XYZ file of C-alpha atoms in Angstrom:
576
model
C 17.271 -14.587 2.978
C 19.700 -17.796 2.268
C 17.769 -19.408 5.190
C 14.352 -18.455 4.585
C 11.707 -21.045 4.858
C 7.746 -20.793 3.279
C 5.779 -22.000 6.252
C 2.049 -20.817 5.356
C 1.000 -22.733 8.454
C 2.269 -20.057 11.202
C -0.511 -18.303 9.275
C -3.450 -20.920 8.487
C -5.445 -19.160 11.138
C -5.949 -16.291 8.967
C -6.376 -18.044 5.616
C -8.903 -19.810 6.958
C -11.190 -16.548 7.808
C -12.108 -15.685 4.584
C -15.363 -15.377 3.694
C -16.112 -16.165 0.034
C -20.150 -14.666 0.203
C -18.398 -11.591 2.253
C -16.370 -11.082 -1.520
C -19.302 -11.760 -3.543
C -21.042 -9.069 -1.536
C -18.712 -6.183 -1.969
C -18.465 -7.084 -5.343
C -22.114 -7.193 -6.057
C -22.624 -3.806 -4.259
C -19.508 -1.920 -6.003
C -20.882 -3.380 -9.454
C -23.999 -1.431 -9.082
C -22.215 1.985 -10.142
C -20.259 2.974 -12.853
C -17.432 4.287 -10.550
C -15.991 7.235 -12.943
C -13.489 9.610 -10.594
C -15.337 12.140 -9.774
C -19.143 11.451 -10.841
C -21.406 10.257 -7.508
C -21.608 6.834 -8.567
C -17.894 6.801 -7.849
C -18.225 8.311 -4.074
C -20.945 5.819 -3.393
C -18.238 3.388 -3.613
C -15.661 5.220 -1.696
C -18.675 5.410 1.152
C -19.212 2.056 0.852
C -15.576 1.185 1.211
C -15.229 2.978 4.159
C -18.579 2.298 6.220
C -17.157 -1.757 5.526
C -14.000 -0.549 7.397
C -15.899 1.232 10.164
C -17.469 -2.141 10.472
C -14.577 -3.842 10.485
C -13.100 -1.463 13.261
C -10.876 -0.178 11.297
C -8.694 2.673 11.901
C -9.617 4.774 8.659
C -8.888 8.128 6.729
C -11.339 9.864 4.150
C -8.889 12.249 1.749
C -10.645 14.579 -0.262
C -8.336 16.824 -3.026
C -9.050 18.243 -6.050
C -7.588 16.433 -9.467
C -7.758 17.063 -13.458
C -9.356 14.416 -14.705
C -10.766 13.357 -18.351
C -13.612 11.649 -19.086
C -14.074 10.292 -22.681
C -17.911 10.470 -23.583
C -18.212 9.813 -27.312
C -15.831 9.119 -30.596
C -17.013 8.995 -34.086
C -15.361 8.440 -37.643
C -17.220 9.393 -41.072
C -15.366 8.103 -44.395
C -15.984 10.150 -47.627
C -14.983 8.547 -50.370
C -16.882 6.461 -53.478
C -18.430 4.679 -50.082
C -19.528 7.185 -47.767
C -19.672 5.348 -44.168
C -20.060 5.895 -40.400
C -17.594 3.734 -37.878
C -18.001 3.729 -34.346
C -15.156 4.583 -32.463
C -14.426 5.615 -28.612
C -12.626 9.259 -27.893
C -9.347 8.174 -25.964
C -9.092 10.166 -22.321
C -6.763 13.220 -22.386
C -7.612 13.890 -26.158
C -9.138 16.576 -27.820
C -12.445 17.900 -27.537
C -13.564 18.455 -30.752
C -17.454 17.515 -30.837
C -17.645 19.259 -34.010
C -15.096 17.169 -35.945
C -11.931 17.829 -37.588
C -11.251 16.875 -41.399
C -8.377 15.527 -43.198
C -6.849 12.775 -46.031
C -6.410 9.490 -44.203
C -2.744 8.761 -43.763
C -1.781 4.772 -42.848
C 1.198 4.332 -40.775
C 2.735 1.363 -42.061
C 5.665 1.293 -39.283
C 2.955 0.535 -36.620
C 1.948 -2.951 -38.288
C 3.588 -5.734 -35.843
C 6.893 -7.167 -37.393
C 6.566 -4.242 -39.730
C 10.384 -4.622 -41.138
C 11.126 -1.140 -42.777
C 14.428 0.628 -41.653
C 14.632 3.658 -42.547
C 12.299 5.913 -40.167
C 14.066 9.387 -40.540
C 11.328 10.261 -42.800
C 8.253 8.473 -40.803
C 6.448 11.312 -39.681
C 6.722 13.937 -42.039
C 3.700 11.905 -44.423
C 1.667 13.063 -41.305
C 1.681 17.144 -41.145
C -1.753 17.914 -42.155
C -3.646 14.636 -42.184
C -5.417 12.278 -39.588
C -2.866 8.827 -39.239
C -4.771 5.770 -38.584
C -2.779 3.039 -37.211
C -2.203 0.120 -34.700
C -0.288 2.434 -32.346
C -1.666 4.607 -29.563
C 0.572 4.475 -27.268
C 1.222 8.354 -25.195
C 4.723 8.461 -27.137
C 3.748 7.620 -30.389
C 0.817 10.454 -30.218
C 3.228 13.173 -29.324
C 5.575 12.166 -31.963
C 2.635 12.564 -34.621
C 1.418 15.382 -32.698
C 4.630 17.518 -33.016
C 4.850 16.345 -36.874
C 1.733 18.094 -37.305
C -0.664 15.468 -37.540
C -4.609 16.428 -37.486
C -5.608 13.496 -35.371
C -5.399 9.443 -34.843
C -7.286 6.823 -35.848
C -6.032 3.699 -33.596
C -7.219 0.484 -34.262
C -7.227 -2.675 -31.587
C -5.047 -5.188 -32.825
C -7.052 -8.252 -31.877
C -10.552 -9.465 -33.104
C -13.121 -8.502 -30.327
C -15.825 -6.604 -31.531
C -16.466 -4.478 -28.756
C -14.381 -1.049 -27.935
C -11.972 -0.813 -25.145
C -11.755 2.382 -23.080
C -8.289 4.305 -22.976
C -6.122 6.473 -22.716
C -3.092 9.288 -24.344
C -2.481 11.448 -21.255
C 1.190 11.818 -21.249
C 1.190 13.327 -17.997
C 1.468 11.071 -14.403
C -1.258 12.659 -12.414
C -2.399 16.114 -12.145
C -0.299 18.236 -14.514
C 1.863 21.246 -13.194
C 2.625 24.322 -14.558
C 6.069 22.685 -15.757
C 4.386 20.051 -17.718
C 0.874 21.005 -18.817
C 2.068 21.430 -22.442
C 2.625 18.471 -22.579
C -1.512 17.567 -22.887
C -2.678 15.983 -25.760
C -3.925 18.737 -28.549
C -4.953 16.248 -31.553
C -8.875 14.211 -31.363
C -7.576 10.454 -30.939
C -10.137 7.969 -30.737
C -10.257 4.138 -31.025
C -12.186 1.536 -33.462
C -12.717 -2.391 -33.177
C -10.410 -4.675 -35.503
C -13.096 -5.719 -38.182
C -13.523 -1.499 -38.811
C -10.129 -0.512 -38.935
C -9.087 -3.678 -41.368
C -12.384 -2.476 -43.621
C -11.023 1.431 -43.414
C -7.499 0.166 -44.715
C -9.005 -1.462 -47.676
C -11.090 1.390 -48.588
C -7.653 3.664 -48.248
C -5.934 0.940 -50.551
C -7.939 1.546 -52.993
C -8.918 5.286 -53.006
C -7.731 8.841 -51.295
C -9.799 8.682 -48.369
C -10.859 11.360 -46.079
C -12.578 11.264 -42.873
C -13.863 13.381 -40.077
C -12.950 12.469 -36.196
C -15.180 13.557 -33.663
C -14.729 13.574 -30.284
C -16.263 14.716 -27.015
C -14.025 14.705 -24.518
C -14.655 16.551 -21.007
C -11.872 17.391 -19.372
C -11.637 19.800 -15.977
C -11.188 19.570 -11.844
C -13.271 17.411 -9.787
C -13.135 16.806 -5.993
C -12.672 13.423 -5.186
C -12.079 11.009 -2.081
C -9.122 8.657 -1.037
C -10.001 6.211 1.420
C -7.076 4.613 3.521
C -7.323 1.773 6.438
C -4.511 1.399 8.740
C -3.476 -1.585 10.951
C -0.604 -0.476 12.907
C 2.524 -2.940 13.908
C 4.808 -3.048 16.838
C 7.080 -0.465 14.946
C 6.309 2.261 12.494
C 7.144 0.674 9.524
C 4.452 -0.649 7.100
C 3.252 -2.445 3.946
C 1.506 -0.410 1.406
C -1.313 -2.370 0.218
C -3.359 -0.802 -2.593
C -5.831 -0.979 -5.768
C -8.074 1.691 -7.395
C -11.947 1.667 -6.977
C -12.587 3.701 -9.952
C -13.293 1.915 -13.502
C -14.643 2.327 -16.642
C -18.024 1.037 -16.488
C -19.083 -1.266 -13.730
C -15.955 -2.561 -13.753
C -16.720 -6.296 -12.250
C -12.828 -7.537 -12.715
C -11.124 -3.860 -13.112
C -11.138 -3.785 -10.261
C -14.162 -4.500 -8.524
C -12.565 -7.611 -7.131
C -9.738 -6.165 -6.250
C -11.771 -3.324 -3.842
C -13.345 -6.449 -2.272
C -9.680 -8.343 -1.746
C -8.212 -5.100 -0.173
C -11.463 -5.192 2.120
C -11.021 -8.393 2.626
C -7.579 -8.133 4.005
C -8.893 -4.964 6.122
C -11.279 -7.269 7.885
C -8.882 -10.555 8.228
C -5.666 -8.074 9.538
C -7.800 -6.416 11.612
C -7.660 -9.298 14.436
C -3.465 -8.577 14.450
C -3.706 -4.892 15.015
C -0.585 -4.351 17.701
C 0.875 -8.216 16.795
C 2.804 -7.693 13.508
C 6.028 -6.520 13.111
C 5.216 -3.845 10.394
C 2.047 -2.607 9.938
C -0.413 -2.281 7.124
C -1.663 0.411 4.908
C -4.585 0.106 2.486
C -5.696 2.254 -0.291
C -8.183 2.806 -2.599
C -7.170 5.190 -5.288
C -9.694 7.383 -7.926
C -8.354 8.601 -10.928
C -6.781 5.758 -11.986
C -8.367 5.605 -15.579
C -9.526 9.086 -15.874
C -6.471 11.221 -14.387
C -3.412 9.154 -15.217
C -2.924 7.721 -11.573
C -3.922 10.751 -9.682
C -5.161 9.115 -6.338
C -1.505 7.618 -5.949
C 0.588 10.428 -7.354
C -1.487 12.647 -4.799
C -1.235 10.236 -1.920
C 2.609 10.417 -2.501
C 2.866 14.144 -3.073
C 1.392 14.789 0.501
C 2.759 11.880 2.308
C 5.956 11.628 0.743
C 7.874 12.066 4.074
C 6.684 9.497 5.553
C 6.474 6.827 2.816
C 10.273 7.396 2.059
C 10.742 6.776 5.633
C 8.616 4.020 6.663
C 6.917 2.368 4.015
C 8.867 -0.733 2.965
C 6.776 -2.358 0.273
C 4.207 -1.347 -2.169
C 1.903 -4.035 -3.151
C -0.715 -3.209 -6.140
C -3.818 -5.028 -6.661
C -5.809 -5.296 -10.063
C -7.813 -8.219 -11.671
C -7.831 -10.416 -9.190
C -10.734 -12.951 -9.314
C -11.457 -12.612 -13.409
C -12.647 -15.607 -15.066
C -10.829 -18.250 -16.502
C -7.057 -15.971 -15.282
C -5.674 -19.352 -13.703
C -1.811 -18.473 -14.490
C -0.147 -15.856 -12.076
C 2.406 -13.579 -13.420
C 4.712 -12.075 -10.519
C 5.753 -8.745 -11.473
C 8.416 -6.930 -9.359
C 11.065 -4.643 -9.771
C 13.289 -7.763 -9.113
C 15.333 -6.309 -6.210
C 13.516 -9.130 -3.958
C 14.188 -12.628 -3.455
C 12.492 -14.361 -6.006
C 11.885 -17.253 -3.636
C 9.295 -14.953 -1.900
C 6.941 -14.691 -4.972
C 7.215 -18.281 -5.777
C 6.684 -20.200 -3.104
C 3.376 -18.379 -2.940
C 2.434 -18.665 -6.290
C 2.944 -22.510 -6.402
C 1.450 -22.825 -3.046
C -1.675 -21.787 -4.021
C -1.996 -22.214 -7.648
C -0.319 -25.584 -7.440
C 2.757 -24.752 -10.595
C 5.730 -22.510 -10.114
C 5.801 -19.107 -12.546
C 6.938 -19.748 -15.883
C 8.573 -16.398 -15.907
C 9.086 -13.522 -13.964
C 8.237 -9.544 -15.088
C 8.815 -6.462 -14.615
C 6.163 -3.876 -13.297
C 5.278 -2.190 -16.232
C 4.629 1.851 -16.829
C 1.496 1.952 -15.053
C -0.688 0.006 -12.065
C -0.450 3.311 -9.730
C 3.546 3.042 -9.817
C 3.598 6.355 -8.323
C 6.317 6.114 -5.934
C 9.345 5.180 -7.530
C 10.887 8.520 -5.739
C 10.770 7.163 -2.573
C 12.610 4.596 -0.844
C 9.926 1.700 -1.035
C 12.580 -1.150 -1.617
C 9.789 -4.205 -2.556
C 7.180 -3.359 -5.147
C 4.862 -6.114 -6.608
C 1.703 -6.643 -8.595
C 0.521 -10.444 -9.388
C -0.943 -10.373 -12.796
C -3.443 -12.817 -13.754
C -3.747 -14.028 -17.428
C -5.958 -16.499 -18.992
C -4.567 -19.946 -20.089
C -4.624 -19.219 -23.691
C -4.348 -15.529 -24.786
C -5.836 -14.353 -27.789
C -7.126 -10.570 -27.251
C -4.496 -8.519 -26.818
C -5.585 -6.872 -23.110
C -3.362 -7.027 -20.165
C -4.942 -10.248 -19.129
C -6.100 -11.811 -22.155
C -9.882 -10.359 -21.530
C -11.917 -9.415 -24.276
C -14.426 -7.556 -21.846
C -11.581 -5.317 -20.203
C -12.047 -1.843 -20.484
C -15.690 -2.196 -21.595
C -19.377 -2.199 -20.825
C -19.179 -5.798 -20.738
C -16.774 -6.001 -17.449
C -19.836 -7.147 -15.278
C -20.234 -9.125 -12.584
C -20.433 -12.279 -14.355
C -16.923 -12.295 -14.969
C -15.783 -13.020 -11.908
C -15.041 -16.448 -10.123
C -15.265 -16.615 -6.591
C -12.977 -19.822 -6.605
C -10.069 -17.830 -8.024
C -11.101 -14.458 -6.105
C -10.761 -16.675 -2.973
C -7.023 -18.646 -3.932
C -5.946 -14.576 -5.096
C -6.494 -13.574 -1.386
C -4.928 -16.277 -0.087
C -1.315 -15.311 -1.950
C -2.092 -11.657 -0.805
C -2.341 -12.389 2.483
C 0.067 -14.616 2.646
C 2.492 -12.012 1.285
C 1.649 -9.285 3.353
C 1.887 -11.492 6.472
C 5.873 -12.693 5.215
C 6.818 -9.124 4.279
C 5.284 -7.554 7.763
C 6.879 -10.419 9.727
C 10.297 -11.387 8.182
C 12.843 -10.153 10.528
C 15.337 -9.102 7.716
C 13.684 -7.803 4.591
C 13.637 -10.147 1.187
C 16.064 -8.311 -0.978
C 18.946 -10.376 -3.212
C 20.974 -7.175 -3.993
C 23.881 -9.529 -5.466
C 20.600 -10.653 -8.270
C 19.478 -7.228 -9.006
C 23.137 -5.472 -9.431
C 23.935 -8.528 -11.468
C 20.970 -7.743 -13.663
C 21.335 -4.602 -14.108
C 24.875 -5.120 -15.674
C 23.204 -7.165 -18.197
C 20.264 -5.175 -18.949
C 23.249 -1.876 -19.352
C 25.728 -3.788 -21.427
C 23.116 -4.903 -23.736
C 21.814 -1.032 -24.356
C 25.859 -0.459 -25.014
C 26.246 -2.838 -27.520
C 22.959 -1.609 -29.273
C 24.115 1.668 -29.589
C 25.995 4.056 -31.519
C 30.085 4.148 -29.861
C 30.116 7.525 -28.962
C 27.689 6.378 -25.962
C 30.183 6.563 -23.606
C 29.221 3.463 -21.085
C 32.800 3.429 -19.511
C 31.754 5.280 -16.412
C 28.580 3.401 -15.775
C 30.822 0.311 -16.006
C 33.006 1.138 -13.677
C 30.349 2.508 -11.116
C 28.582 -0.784 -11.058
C 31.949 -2.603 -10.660
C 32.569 -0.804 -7.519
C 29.183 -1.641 -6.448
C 28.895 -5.505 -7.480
C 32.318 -5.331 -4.844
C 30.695 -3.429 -2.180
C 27.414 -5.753 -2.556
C 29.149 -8.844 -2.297
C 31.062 -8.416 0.394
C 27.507 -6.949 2.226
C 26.553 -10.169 1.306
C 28.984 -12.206 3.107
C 29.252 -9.932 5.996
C 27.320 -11.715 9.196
C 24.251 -9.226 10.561
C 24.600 -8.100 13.517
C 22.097 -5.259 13.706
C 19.027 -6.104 11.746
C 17.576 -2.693 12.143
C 20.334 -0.994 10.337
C 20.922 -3.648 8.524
C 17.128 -3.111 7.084
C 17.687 0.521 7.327
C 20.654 -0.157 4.930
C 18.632 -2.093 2.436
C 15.428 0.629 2.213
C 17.548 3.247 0.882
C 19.552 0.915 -0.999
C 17.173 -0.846 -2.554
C 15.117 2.339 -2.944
C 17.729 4.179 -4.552
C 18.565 1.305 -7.591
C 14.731 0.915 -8.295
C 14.786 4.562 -8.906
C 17.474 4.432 -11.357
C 15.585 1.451 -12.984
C 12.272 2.328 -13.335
C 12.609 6.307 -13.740
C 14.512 9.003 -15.143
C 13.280 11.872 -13.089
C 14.528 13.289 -9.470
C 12.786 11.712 -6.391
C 10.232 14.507 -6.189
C 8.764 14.562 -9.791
C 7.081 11.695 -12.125
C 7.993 10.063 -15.595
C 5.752 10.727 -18.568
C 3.213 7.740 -18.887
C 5.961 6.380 -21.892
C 5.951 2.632 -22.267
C 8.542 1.614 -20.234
C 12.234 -0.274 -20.128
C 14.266 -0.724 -17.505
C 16.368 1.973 -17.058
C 14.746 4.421 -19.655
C 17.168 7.293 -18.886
C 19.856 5.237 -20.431
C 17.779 3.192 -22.518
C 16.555 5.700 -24.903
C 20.040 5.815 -26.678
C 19.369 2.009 -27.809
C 19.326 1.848 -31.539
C 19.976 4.870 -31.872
C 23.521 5.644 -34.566
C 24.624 8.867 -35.764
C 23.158 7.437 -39.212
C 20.031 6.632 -38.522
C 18.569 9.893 -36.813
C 19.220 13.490 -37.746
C 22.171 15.109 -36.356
C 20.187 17.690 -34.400
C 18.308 14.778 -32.879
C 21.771 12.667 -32.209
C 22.720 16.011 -30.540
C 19.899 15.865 -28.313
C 19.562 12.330 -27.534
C 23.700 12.934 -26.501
C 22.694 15.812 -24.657
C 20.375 13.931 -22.690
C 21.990 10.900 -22.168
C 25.119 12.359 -20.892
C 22.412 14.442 -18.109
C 21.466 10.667 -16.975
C 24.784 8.786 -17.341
C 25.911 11.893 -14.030
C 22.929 10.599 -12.629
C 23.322 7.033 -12.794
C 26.914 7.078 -11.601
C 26.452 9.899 -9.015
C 23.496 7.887 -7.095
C 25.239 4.818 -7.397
C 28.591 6.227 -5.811
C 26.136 7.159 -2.958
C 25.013 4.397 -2.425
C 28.815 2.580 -2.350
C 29.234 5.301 0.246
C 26.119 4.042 2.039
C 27.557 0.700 2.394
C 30.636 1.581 3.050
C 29.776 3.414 6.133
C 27.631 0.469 7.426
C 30.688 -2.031 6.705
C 32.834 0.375 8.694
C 30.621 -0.008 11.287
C 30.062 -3.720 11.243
C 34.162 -4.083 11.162
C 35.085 -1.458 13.677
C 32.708 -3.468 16.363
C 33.744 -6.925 15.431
């Protein structure tokens, strides 16, 4: 792309199509249901979706399959101590069902507090066997760590001060589980309370043994559920993957109401260019993206896979577009694309360049990391000055509060306009946005850093030396003229598929990460900090273990993909 040029005016014909009341409608009408996976208010709004695209004329699929989904219905914490008390709370999805409530001394993990600057963990979770840990973690790692240590349950507490109680979640699992993995559920109650409860909890513990009982109801099972999908085909086979889930907690006015009524938006708008693009488009709407860990996408991938890893050359995710007062945009990528792409679009339309750049985190239906999509991008939206700690900065998120008041049109309107915008570049750009040169580049960094932060007997020296060969091979790619753009592109999918893999997964391309926070390249990243003095041996054995498993990974995919480009170079020079 060293000669690409942002011209939004090849494409002011379809900007200028939106319809600002046709937004406010969908969103109105998807805001009357609490859109739970599974329950009928959710299916209303997956026939709603797709009667809008038979209006539209819209070639359209309804998917039905059955999921495991969880659906968090009540939490509850009673204190006994001189000052018997009652806290609300809200049962985390995937936890235990335990309606009757389990009992147990209150345990505080100090290590959770932010900036918390003990050192010596070895001996972190053995306080826990045997007693309910409240603390300002909740994350699906952290819960099997106390979990295995024999905790009784978890007490999280939100970090920030908002008063009302956010939904979530501690499935580990991505998607339905399988017979390989379904251990791997959550067996402890977990439920979460507000900021001014938890900090009145601690001082009651600071002063006296405390015990308390957790309650939870939790209902967890199979329900059949529907995955609609609009297609607009191109003049070839390849496509865009454009997609956002209709299911929320709640109403769910901003998460992601708005985004259902973007997607739709695009539907209608895209629909005029059926035949005229150069790629095609794909939109979906996915269920069980709060209550079953991403199971709409995971499915869709499962049973499409095939074809995705064939045709599909960019996944584009949509959530919160359109929340109130979110007027910085946030491109997150894998970073294998040119960052050009994301901000000229951004400043375009918002009127100020990105202050940063992020990665896509563990999460937003990132289901298909196995395949080789090469561009995958979300644009998050975050309020000017953040003080709840929510992915945007929203104290309503995740609650009963997301309603339809907290969404503006204005910015619902200027977020379609960057979506289609980049969906129009990416299904029109003759040779596809990718700075390989960038990402390899990064990725050295990102890998010596883990080196140095970890013990010596690491062995790096072969993951070196594979990246050195491919920084070579890359750069002279780069300064090789194109003569065939289609395998040129062809070159680049499974490239550029290949090293997102590596970064943003540890597993084969047919299975699925745990739901882990992530960091880029967390099969070699979970040796960082880690010395033979800090950690057991038996766990130093292990973490070796594994990371030797992933360093034959990392090196064998990369030398594959040296070979890839080697072949196409031969080519290239054999003609020439």
């Amino acid at each position: 792309m060293n000669n690409y040029k942002f011209n939004p005016s090849t494409y002011d014909g379809l900007l200028e199509l939106i319809e600002k009341q046709q937004l406010d409608e969908h969103i109105k009408t998807l805001t009357q249901w609490e859109r739970l996976t599974g329950e009928h208010e959710a299916e209303q709004a997956a026939d709603y979706i797709l009667e809008q695209l038979k209006n539209f004329g819209v070639q359209k699929e309804r998917y039905e399959f059955d999921g495991y989904f969880s659906d968090p219905i009540h939490g509850e914490v009673i204190v006994s101590s001189s000052e018997n008390f009652s806290i609300n709370a809200k049962a985390r999805s995937f936890s235990q069902h335990c309606p009757e409530g389990i009992e147990g001394e209150a345990v505080y993990d100090f290590f959770s507090e932010e900036g918390y600057n003990g050192t010596d963990q070895m001996d972190r979770y053995q306080n826990f066997k045997g007693k309910i840990v409240v603390s300002w973690n909740f994350y699906e790692d952290y819960v099997k760590k106390i979990e295995s240590a024999g905790a009784k349950g978890l007490i999280h507490i939100w970090p920030s001060p908002e008063t009302v109680i956010h939904e979530e979640t501690v499935g580990a699992i991505w998607g339905t589980p399988t017979i390989d993995n379904v251990d791997q559920l959550t067996s402890i109650p977990v439920v979460g309370i507000n900021n001014h409860d938890g900090l009145h909890l601690l001082k009651r513990m600071e002063k006296e043994d405390t015990k308390v009982i957790v309650k939870t109801n939790v209902q967890s099972g199979i329900k059949r559920v529907s995955l609609p999908i609009a297609s607009i085909p191109g003049k070839t086979d390849q496509y865009i993957l454009v997609s956002g889930h209709y299911d929320s907690w709640h109403k769910g006015a901003t998460d992601n109401a708005g985004g259902n009524a973007l997607l739709l938006e695009l539907a209608r708008i895209f629909s005029s260019e059926k035949g005229s693009l150069l790629r095609g488009i794909k939109l979906a709407w996915w269920p069980g993206h709060s209550n079953g860990r991403y199971a709409g996408s995971t499915w869709y991938c499962d049973h499409f896979w095939n074809e995705i890893n064939e045709n599909c050359i960019a996944h584009i995710n949509v959530d919160f577009p359109g929340t109130k007062g979110s007027i910085n945009v946030i491109p997150r990528s894998s970073s294998i694309e040119d960052k050009r792409l994301l901000e000229y679009i951004i400043a375009y339309f918002t009127g100020q360049k990105p202050n940063h750049f992020a990665y896509l985190p563990r999460g937003a239906d990132q289901s298909f990391w196995g395949t080789n999509i090469p561009i995958h991008i979300q644009f998050k939206y975050e309020q000017a000055e953040k003080i709840y700690q929510t992915p945007g900065g929203n104290w309503w998120w995740h609650t009963e509060e997301d309603l339809y008041d907290k969404i503006d049109l204005e910015l619902l309107v200027r977020d379609t306009k960057m979506h289609i915008s980049l969906v129009h570049e990416l299904a029109n750009l003759e040779i596809l946005p990718i700075n390989l040169r960038s990402f390899v580049d990064n990725t050295r960094k990102i890998i010596e850093e883990v080196d140095r932060n970890s013990d010596d007997q690491f062995d790096f020296t072969p993951i070196h030396d594979a990246l050195g060969f491919l920084s070579k091979r890359v750069k002279t790619l780069s300064e090789t003229e194109i003569e065939h753009v289609d395998a040129f592109n062809n070159l680049l999918k499974i490239v550029g598929g290949t090293l997102n893999r590596l970064m943003f997964s540890y597993s084969s391309k047919y299975e699925y990460d745990n739901t882990f926070p992530f960091q880029p390249y967390p099969g070699l990243a979970k040796v960082k900090n880690i010395y033979s003095g800090n950690v057991s041996s038996e766990d130093f054995l292990f973490t070796m273990t594994y990371f030797i498993r992933q360093r034959n990974r990392f090196v064998n995919e990369v030398r594959e993909v040296c070979c890839r480009i080697d072949d196409y170079l031969k080519i290239i020079f054999c003609n020439s």
